[in-house]
Short mmCIF file of C-alpha atoms in Angstrom, two decimals:
data_model
loop_
_atom_site.label_atom_id
_atom_site.label_comp_id
_atom_site.label_asym_id
_atom_site.label_seq_id
_atom_site.Cartn_x
_atom_site.Cartn_y
_atom_site.Cartn_z
CA MET A 1 -21.96 -11.93 33.85
CA THR A 2 -18.73 -9.94 33.74
CA ALA A 3 -16.93 -12.82 32.05
CA GLN A 4 -19.54 -12.91 29.26
CA HIS A 5 -19.10 -9.19 28.69
CA SER A 6 -15.34 -9.67 28.33
CA THR A 7 -15.90 -12.12 25.46
CA ALA A 8 -17.83 -9.49 23.51
CA GLN A 9 -14.92 -7.06 23.77
CA HIS A 10 -12.50 -9.76 22.64
CA SER A 11 -14.54 -10.28 19.48
CA THR A 12 -14.02 -6.62 18.56
CA ALA A 13 -10.24 -7.06 18.74
CA GLN A 14 -10.38 -9.92 16.23
CA HIS A 15 -12.42 -7.76 13.86
CA SER A 16 -9.76 -5.05 14.03
CA THR A 17 -7.16 -7.53 12.75
CA ALA A 18 -9.17 -8.07 9.58
CA GLN A 19 -9.18 -4.34 8.83
CA HIS A 20 -5.45 -4.12 9.51
CA SER A 21 -4.81 -6.82 6.91
CA THR A 22 -6.47 -4.64 4.26
CA ALA A 23 -4.13 -1.75 5.07
CA GLN A 24 -1.09 -3.97 4.60
CA HIS A 25 -2.41 -5.14 1.22
CA SER A 26 -2.85 -1.53 0.12
CA THR A 27 0.84 -0.84 0.83
CA ALA A 28 1.89 -3.61 -1.54
CA GLN A 29 -0.19 -2.15 -4.37
CA HIS A 30 1.12 1.35 -3.65
CA SER A 31 4.68 0.09 -3.92
CA THR A 32 4.00 -1.16 -7.43
CA ALA A 33 2.69 2.23 -8.51
CA GLN A 34 5.83 3.95 -7.22
CA HIS A 35 8.00 1.43 -9.07
CA SER A 36 6.17 2.18 -12.31
CA THR A 37 6.91 5.89 -11.90
CA ALA A 38 10.63 5.18 -11.60
CA GLN A 39 10.63 3.28 -14.90
CA HIS A 40 8.66 6.06 -16.59
CA SER A 41 11.21 8.62 -15.39
CA LYS A 42 14.00 6.63 -17.02
CA ILE A 43 12.25 6.80 -20.40
CA LEU A 44 11.85 10.56 -20.06
CA VAL A 45 15.57 11.03 -19.31
CA PRO A 46 16.89 9.61 -22.62
CA ALA A 47 14.13 11.39 -24.55
CA SER A 48 15.29 14.75 -23.20
CA HIS A 49 18.89 13.91 -24.06
CA ASN A 50 17.94 13.06 -27.63
CA SER A 51 16.16 16.40 -27.97
CA LYS A 52 19.36 18.27 -27.08
CA ARG A 53 21.33 16.37 -29.71
CA PHE A 54 18.76 17.20 -32.37
#
């Protein structure tokens, strides 16, 4: 009976792995958003420089 109970707890550990995978996927998408901000900042830099020359 104790052995059967142990199997049920093991199943929960496998389920946790699935949720962890989702967190890792989220990090990849977040990285892309941060990269986009860096490119946007570069466009704002030259625009400000042009304004000073005007």
